[in-house]
Coordinates of C-alpha atoms and ligand atoms in Angstrom, one line a residue:
M255 CA 1.6 17.0 -10.2
R256 CA 1.6 13.4 -11.3
V257 CA 0.9 11.1 -8.3
L258 CA 1.2 7.3 -8.5
S259 CA 0.9 4.4 -6.0
G260 CA 0.0 0.7 -6.1
I261 CA -1.2 -1.9 -3.8
Q262 CA -0.6 -5.7 -3.8
P263 CA -3.5 -8.1 -3.9
S264 CA -1.6 -10.3 -1.6
G265 CA -4.4 -10.6 1.0
Q266 CA -7.2 -8.7 2.6
L267 CA -6.5 -5.0 2.7
H268 CA -5.9 -3.6 6.2
I269 CA -5.9 -0.4 8.1
G270 CA -2.2 0.1 7.5
N271 CA -2.7 0.1 3.8
Y272 CA -5.6 2.5 4.2
F273 CA -3.7 5.1 6.2
G274 CA -0.3 4.6 4.6
M275 CA -1.4 4.6 1.0
M276 CA -5.1 4.5 0.1
Q277 CA -6.4 7.5 2.0
P278 CA -3.5 9.8 0.9
M279 CA -4.2 8.7 -2.7
I280 CA -7.9 9.3 -2.4
S281 CA -7.3 12.8 -0.9
N282 CA -5.0 13.6 -3.9
M283 CA -7.7 12.9 -6.4
A284 CA -9.1 16.4 -6.5
E285 CA -5.9 18.3 -7.1
H286 CA -3.5 16.0 -8.9
E287 CA -3.2 13.7 -11.9
L288 CA -3.6 10.4 -10.1
Y289 CA -2.4 6.9 -11.1
A290 CA -3.6 4.1 -8.9
F291 CA -3.1 0.4 -9.6
I292 CA -3.4 -3.1 -8.3
V293 CA 0.0 -4.6 -8.5
D294 CA -0.7 -8.3 -9.2
L295 CA 2.8 -8.9 -10.7
H296 CA 4.2 -7.9 -7.3
A297 CA 1.8 -10.1 -5.4
L298 CA 3.0 -13.1 -7.4
T299 CA 6.1 -12.9 -5.3
S300 CA 4.1 -14.2 -2.3
V301 CA 0.9 -15.7 -3.8
H302 CA 1.2 -18.9 -5.9
D303 CA -2.5 -19.8 -6.1
A304 CA -4.2 -18.7 -9.3
Q305 CA -7.7 -18.5 -7.8
R306 CA -6.5 -16.5 -4.8
L307 CA -4.5 -14.0 -6.9
A308 CA -7.3 -13.5 -9.5
T309 CA -10.0 -13.1 -6.9
G310 CA -7.7 -10.9 -4.7
T311 CA -7.0 -8.6 -7.6
L312 CA -10.7 -7.9 -8.3
E313 CA -11.5 -7.6 -4.7
A314 CA -8.6 -5.1 -4.0
A315 CA -10.0 -3.0 -6.9
V316 CA -13.5 -3.2 -5.4
D317 CA -12.1 -2.3 -2.0
F318 CA -10.2 0.7 -3.2
M319 CA -13.3 2.0 -5.0
A320 CA -15.5 1.4 -2.0
L321 CA -13.1 3.4 0.1
G322 CA -13.5 6.4 -2.2
L323 CA -11.3 6.1 -5.2
E324 CA -13.3 7.3 -8.2
P325 CA -12.0 5.7 -11.4
E326 CA -13.4 8.5 -13.6
R327 CA -11.2 11.0 -11.8
C328 CA -7.9 9.0 -12.1
I329 CA -6.2 6.3 -14.1
F330 CA -7.0 3.0 -12.3
W331 CA -5.8 -0.3 -13.6
V332 CA -4.3 -3.7 -12.9
Q333 CA -0.5 -3.8 -13.3
S334 CA -0.3 -6.9 -15.5
D335 CA -2.8 -5.4 -18.0
V336 CA 0.1 -3.1 -19.1
P337 CA 2.8 -5.6 -20.0
E338 CA 5.2 -2.8 -21.0
V339 CA 6.2 -2.6 -17.4
T340 CA 7.9 -6.0 -17.5
E341 CA 10.0 -5.0 -20.5
L342 CA 11.1 -1.8 -18.7
T343 CA 11.9 -3.9 -15.6
W344 CA 14.3 -6.0 -17.6
V345 CA 16.1 -3.0 -19.0
L346 CA 16.4 -1.4 -15.6
S347 CA 17.6 -4.6 -14.0
T348 CA 20.6 -4.6 -16.3
L349 CA 21.8 -1.4 -14.7
T350 CA 20.7 -2.1 -11.1
P351 CA 23.8 -2.9 -8.9
M352 CA 23.3 -6.1 -6.9
G353 CA 24.5 -4.3 -3.7
L354 CA 21.5 -1.8 -4.0
L355 CA 19.1 -4.7 -3.8
E356 CA 21.1 -6.6 -1.2
R357 CA 20.6 -3.7 1.2
C358 CA 16.8 -3.7 1.0
H359 CA 15.2 -4.4 4.4
S360 CA 11.8 -5.4 3.0
Y361 CA 13.4 -8.5 1.3
K362 CA 15.3 -9.5 4.4
D363 CA 12.2 -9.0 6.6
K364 CA 10.0 -11.2 4.3
I365 CA 12.6 -14.0 4.3
A366 CA 12.9 -13.8 8.0
K367 CA 9.1 -14.2 8.2
G368 CA 9.3 -17.4 6.2
I369 CA 8.3 -16.2 2.8
A370 CA 10.2 -18.2 0.2
S371 CA 13.1 -16.4 -1.2
S372 CA 13.0 -16.1 -5.0
H373 CA 14.6 -14.0 -7.7
G374 CA 11.3 -12.2 -8.1
L375 CA 11.1 -11.2 -4.4
F376 CA 14.7 -10.0 -4.5
A377 CA 14.1 -8.0 -7.7
Y378 CA 10.8 -6.6 -6.4
P379 CA 12.3 -3.0 -6.1
V380 CA 13.3 -3.1 -9.8
L381 CA 9.7 -3.9 -10.9
M382 CA 8.5 -1.1 -8.5
A383 CA 11.0 1.3 -10.1
A384 CA 9.7 0.4 -13.5
D385 CA 6.1 1.0 -12.2
I386 CA 7.0 4.5 -11.2
L387 CA 9.4 5.5 -14.0
L388 CA 7.2 4.2 -16.8
Y389 CA 4.5 6.7 -15.9
Q390 CA 7.0 9.5 -15.1
A391 CA 5.4 9.9 -11.6
Q392 CA 6.6 12.8 -9.5
R393 CA 5.1 11.9 -6.2
V394 CA 4.5 8.5 -4.6
P395 CA 2.4 8.3 -1.4
V396 CA 3.6 5.2 0.5
G397 CA 4.0 3.9 4.1
K398 CA 7.5 4.2 5.6
D399 CA 8.3 0.6 4.7
Q400 CA 8.5 1.6 1.1
K401 CA 10.8 4.6 1.6
Q402 CA 13.9 2.6 0.8
H403 CA 12.3 1.2 -2.4
L404 CA 11.6 4.7 -3.5
E405 CA 15.3 5.5 -3.0
V406 CA 16.2 2.5 -5.1
A407 CA 13.8 3.8 -7.9
R408 CA 15.5 7.2 -7.8
D409 CA 19.0 5.7 -7.9
I410 CA 18.0 3.6 -10.9
A411 CA 16.5 6.6 -12.6
I412 CA 19.6 8.7 -11.9
K413 CA 21.9 5.9 -13.3
F414 CA 19.8 5.5 -16.5
N415 CA 19.6 9.2 -17.1
S416 CA 23.4 9.6 -16.7
L417 CA 24.1 6.6 -18.9
F418 CA 21.6 7.2 -21.7
G419 CA 20.5 10.9 -21.3
D420 CA 17.7 12.5 -19.5
T421 CA 14.7 10.2 -19.7
F422 CA 13.1 9.7 -16.3
V423 CA 11.5 12.1 -13.8
L424 CA 13.0 11.5 -10.4
P425 CA 10.1 10.5 -8.0
E426 CA 9.7 11.7 -4.5
P427 CA 8.0 9.7 -1.7
V428 CA 5.2 11.2 0.2
I429 CA 5.1 9.8 3.7
D430 CA 2.9 11.2 6.5
A431 CA 5.0 11.0 9.7
D432 CA 2.0 10.3 11.9
L433 CA 0.8 7.4 9.8
A434 CA 4.1 6.1 8.5
V435 CA 3.9 2.6 10.1
V436 CA 0.6 1.3 11.4
P437 CA 1.5 -1.5 13.9
G438 CA 0.0 -4.9 13.5
L439 CA -1.6 -7.0 16.3
D440 CA 1.9 -8.1 17.4
G441 CA 3.4 -4.6 17.3
Q442 CA 5.4 -5.3 14.1
K443 CA 4.5 -3.5 10.9
M444 CA 1.0 -4.6 9.9
S445 CA 1.4 -6.6 6.8
K446 CA -0.9 -8.8 4.7
S447 CA 1.7 -11.4 4.5
Y448 CA 2.5 -11.4 8.2
G449 CA -1.1 -12.5 9.4
N450 CA -1.1 -9.7 12.0
T451 CA -3.7 -7.4 10.4
I452 CA -6.9 -5.6 11.1
P453 CA -8.7 -6.0 7.8
I454 CA -10.8 -3.1 6.6
F455 CA -13.6 -5.4 5.4
T456 CA -14.3 -8.4 7.4
G457 CA -17.3 -9.7 9.4
E458 CA -18.0 -8.2 12.9
K459 CA -17.1 -11.5 14.6
E460 CA -13.7 -11.8 12.9
L461 CA -13.0 -8.1 13.5
K462 CA -13.7 -8.6 17.2
K463 CA -11.3 -11.5 17.3
R464 CA -8.5 -9.5 15.7
V465 CA -9.0 -6.4 17.9
M466 CA -9.1 -8.6 21.1
A467 CA -5.8 -10.2 19.9
I468 CA -3.9 -6.9 19.9
V469 CA -0.9 -7.6 22.1
T470 CA -0.6 -5.4 25.2
D471 CA 1.7 -5.5 28.2
S472 CA 0.8 -6.7 31.7
T473 CA 1.2 -3.5 33.6
P474 CA -1.5 -3.3 36.3
V475 CA -4.5 -1.1 35.4
D476 CA -3.7 1.5 38.0
E477 CA -0.1 2.1 37.0
P478 CA 0.9 4.7 34.5
K479 CA 1.8 3.5 31.0
D480 CA 3.5 5.2 28.1
P481 CA 0.7 5.5 25.4
D482 CA 3.2 6.1 22.6
R483 CA 4.8 2.7 23.2
C484 CA 1.4 0.9 23.4
N485 CA 0.4 -0.9 20.3
L486 CA -3.3 -0.6 21.2
Y487 CA -3.1 3.1 21.7
N488 CA -1.2 3.6 18.4
I489 CA -4.1 1.9 16.6
F490 CA -6.8 3.6 18.7
K491 CA -5.5 7.0 17.9
L492 CA -6.2 6.5 14.2
F493 CA -9.9 6.3 14.8
A494 CA -10.7 8.1 18.1
P495 CA -12.1 11.7 18.1
A496 CA -9.6 14.2 19.4
D497 CA -11.4 14.8 22.8
R498 CA -11.8 11.1 23.5
L499 CA -8.2 10.5 22.6
K500 CA -7.1 13.1 25.1
E501 CA -9.1 11.4 27.8
V502 CA -7.6 8.0 27.0
R503 CA -4.1 9.5 26.8
D504 CA -4.6 10.9 30.3
L505 CA -5.7 7.5 31.6
Y506 CA -2.5 6.0 30.2
L507 CA -0.3 8.7 31.8
N508 CA -2.1 8.7 35.2
G509 CA -3.2 5.1 35.5
G510 CA -6.6 3.6 34.9
A511 CA -6.4 2.6 31.3
M512 CA -8.2 -0.7 30.9
Y513 CA -7.0 -2.5 27.7
G514 CA -10.1 -4.6 27.4
K515 CA -12.4 -1.6 27.5
I516 CA -10.3 0.3 25.0
K517 CA -10.4 -2.6 22.7
L518 CA -14.2 -2.8 22.7
E519 CA -14.3 0.9 22.1
L520 CA -11.9 0.6 19.2
L521 CA -14.0 -2.2 17.8
E522 CA -17.0 0.1 17.7
L523 CA -15.1 2.9 16.2
L524 CA -13.7 0.7 13.4
W525 CA -17.0 -0.7 12.6
E526 CA -18.6 2.7 12.3
Y527 CA -15.6 4.2 10.4
F528 CA -15.9 1.8 7.5
R529 CA -19.7 1.5 7.5
P530 CA -20.3 3.6 4.4
A531 CA -17.4 1.9 2.5
R532 CA -18.9 -1.5 3.5
Q533 CA -22.2 -0.6 1.9
R534 CA -20.6 0.7 -1.3
R535 CA -18.5 -2.5 -1.4
E536 CA -21.6 -4.7 -1.4
Q537 CA -23.0 -2.7 -4.3
L538 CA -19.8 -3.0 -6.3
L539 CA -19.4 -6.7 -5.6
A540 CA -22.9 -7.3 -7.0
D541 CA -21.6 -6.3 -10.4
P542 CA -18.1 -7.6 -10.9
G543 CA -18.5 -7.2 -14.7
Q544 CA -18.7 -3.5 -14.3
V545 CA -15.6 -3.4 -12.2
R546 CA -13.7 -5.4 -14.8
D547 CA -14.8 -2.9 -17.5
I548 CA -13.5 0.0 -15.4
L549 CA -10.2 -1.7 -15.0
R550 CA -9.9 -2.6 -18.7
Q551 CA -10.6 1.0 -19.7
G552 CA -8.1 2.2 -17.1
A553 CA -5.4 -0.2 -18.5
E554 CA -6.0 1.3 -22.0
K555 CA -5.4 4.8 -20.6
A556 CA -2.3 3.7 -18.6
R557 CA -0.9 1.9 -21.7
A558 CA -1.3 5.0 -23.8
K559 CA 0.8 6.9 -21.2
A560 CA 3.4 4.2 -20.9
A561 CA 4.0 3.6 -24.6
P562 CA 6.0 6.7 -25.5
T563 CA 8.3 6.4 -22.5
L564 CA 9.0 2.8 -23.3
E565 CA 9.7 3.6 -26.9
E566 CA 12.1 6.3 -25.9
V567 CA 13.9 3.8 -23.6
R568 CA 14.2 1.3 -26.4
R569 CA 15.7 3.9 -28.7
R570 CA 18.1 5.3 -26.0
V571 CA 19.5 1.9 -25.1
G572 CA 19.8 0.6 -28.6
L573 CA 16.9 -1.8 -28.9
R574 CA 15.9 -0.1 -32.2
Y575 CA 18.1 -1.0 -35.1
Ligands
ATP889 P1 2.7 -7.6 1.9 O1 2.8 -8.1 3.3 O2 2.2 -8.5 0.9 O3 3.9 -6.8 1.4 P2 1.5 -5.1 2.8 O4 0.5 -5.2 3.8 O5 2.9 -4.7 3.2 O6 1.5 -6.5 2.0 P3 1.6 -3.7 0.3 O7 0.7 -4.0 -0.8 O8 3.0 -4.2 0.2 O9 0.9 -4.1 1.7 O10 1.7 -2.1 0.4 C1 0.7 -1.2 -0.1 C2 0.9 0.1 0.5 O11 0.5 0.1 1.8 C3 2.4 0.6 0.5 O12 2.4 2.0 0.2 C4 2.8 0.4 1.9 O13 3.9 1.3 2.3 C5 1.6 0.7 2.6 N1 1.6 0.0 3.9 C6 1.6 -1.4 4.1 N2 1.6 -1.7 5.4 C7 1.6 -0.5 6.1 C8 1.6 -0.2 7.5 N3 1.6 -1.1 8.4 N4 1.5 1.1 7.8 C9 1.5 2.1 6.8 N5 1.5 1.9 5.5 C10 1.6 0.6 5.1
MG890 MG1 4.4 -4.8 1.7

């Protein structure tokens, strides 16, 4: 099975990215043909600062490797190092109905959050379709927020195939129901661009600040609360061992759950959970040249996979005379 997914270097990677995409990708490494990439062209829709984008790209690659992605067991590259994807984006955009993009929630959510609207942000799902179709990916592990974009990619592939003949594999999303949307500090989807994240790699002091800022309600301690509707609980459950989670769940249901205490416990769990990755990250950061080499080699492999598909597309649509 060919499995592909990308992550934007649009800010510090967070636990939503980890559970929604990075961990499923890493666990697919053993069994499947894996394509993992840092999508800097996508991040350009929200980051217009060269230094921040360039540094963020390298750091996202380092973070992914620190968390367990082994570049020798997959194809791992930076999106813009394979320019073929932008050509395919154009071809696909000429057959993407406007209405399909106008219905996309992600665009509307980002605009509502104050991110400047642009043609690139609007056309984001077409670039994403090109990412997936160019490599003929069969499975795409993503968070639930990307489900609609996957449907767009499928619709575009179906349209192309019916107009020009069978060319693209139809991709399927892989979404773990339990981890589909990790809530942010404010209870909305945790997003790099919303400033409501728990970053995977940040100092202990900053981490504490974020955890303490998780929004909870003002129900008195002794009163029962619904754990499943509590933002703190929904984050806590990702890290707590099963027996402890059961105890805390009972406290919610029967009264006695103290948010402050649970937050401190969560902080401890988070810090320990990512400790080994933090150490690997330090080692990787010490030699950025090596990381760049890995990405360059990955891009060569990705490009070799992309070239035949793009050539077929050119031929099928008439861009060869
Ligand atoms: P941005 O705010 O810039 O869009 P993001 O935090 O949404 O950043 P992306 O790079 O857009 O992160 O998404 C990378 C992957 O992480 C996608 O597969 C996406 O579905 C997943 N993901 C992002 N946020 C969450 C979340 N809160 N819960 C689960 N999965 C998530
Ligand atoms: Mg996103």
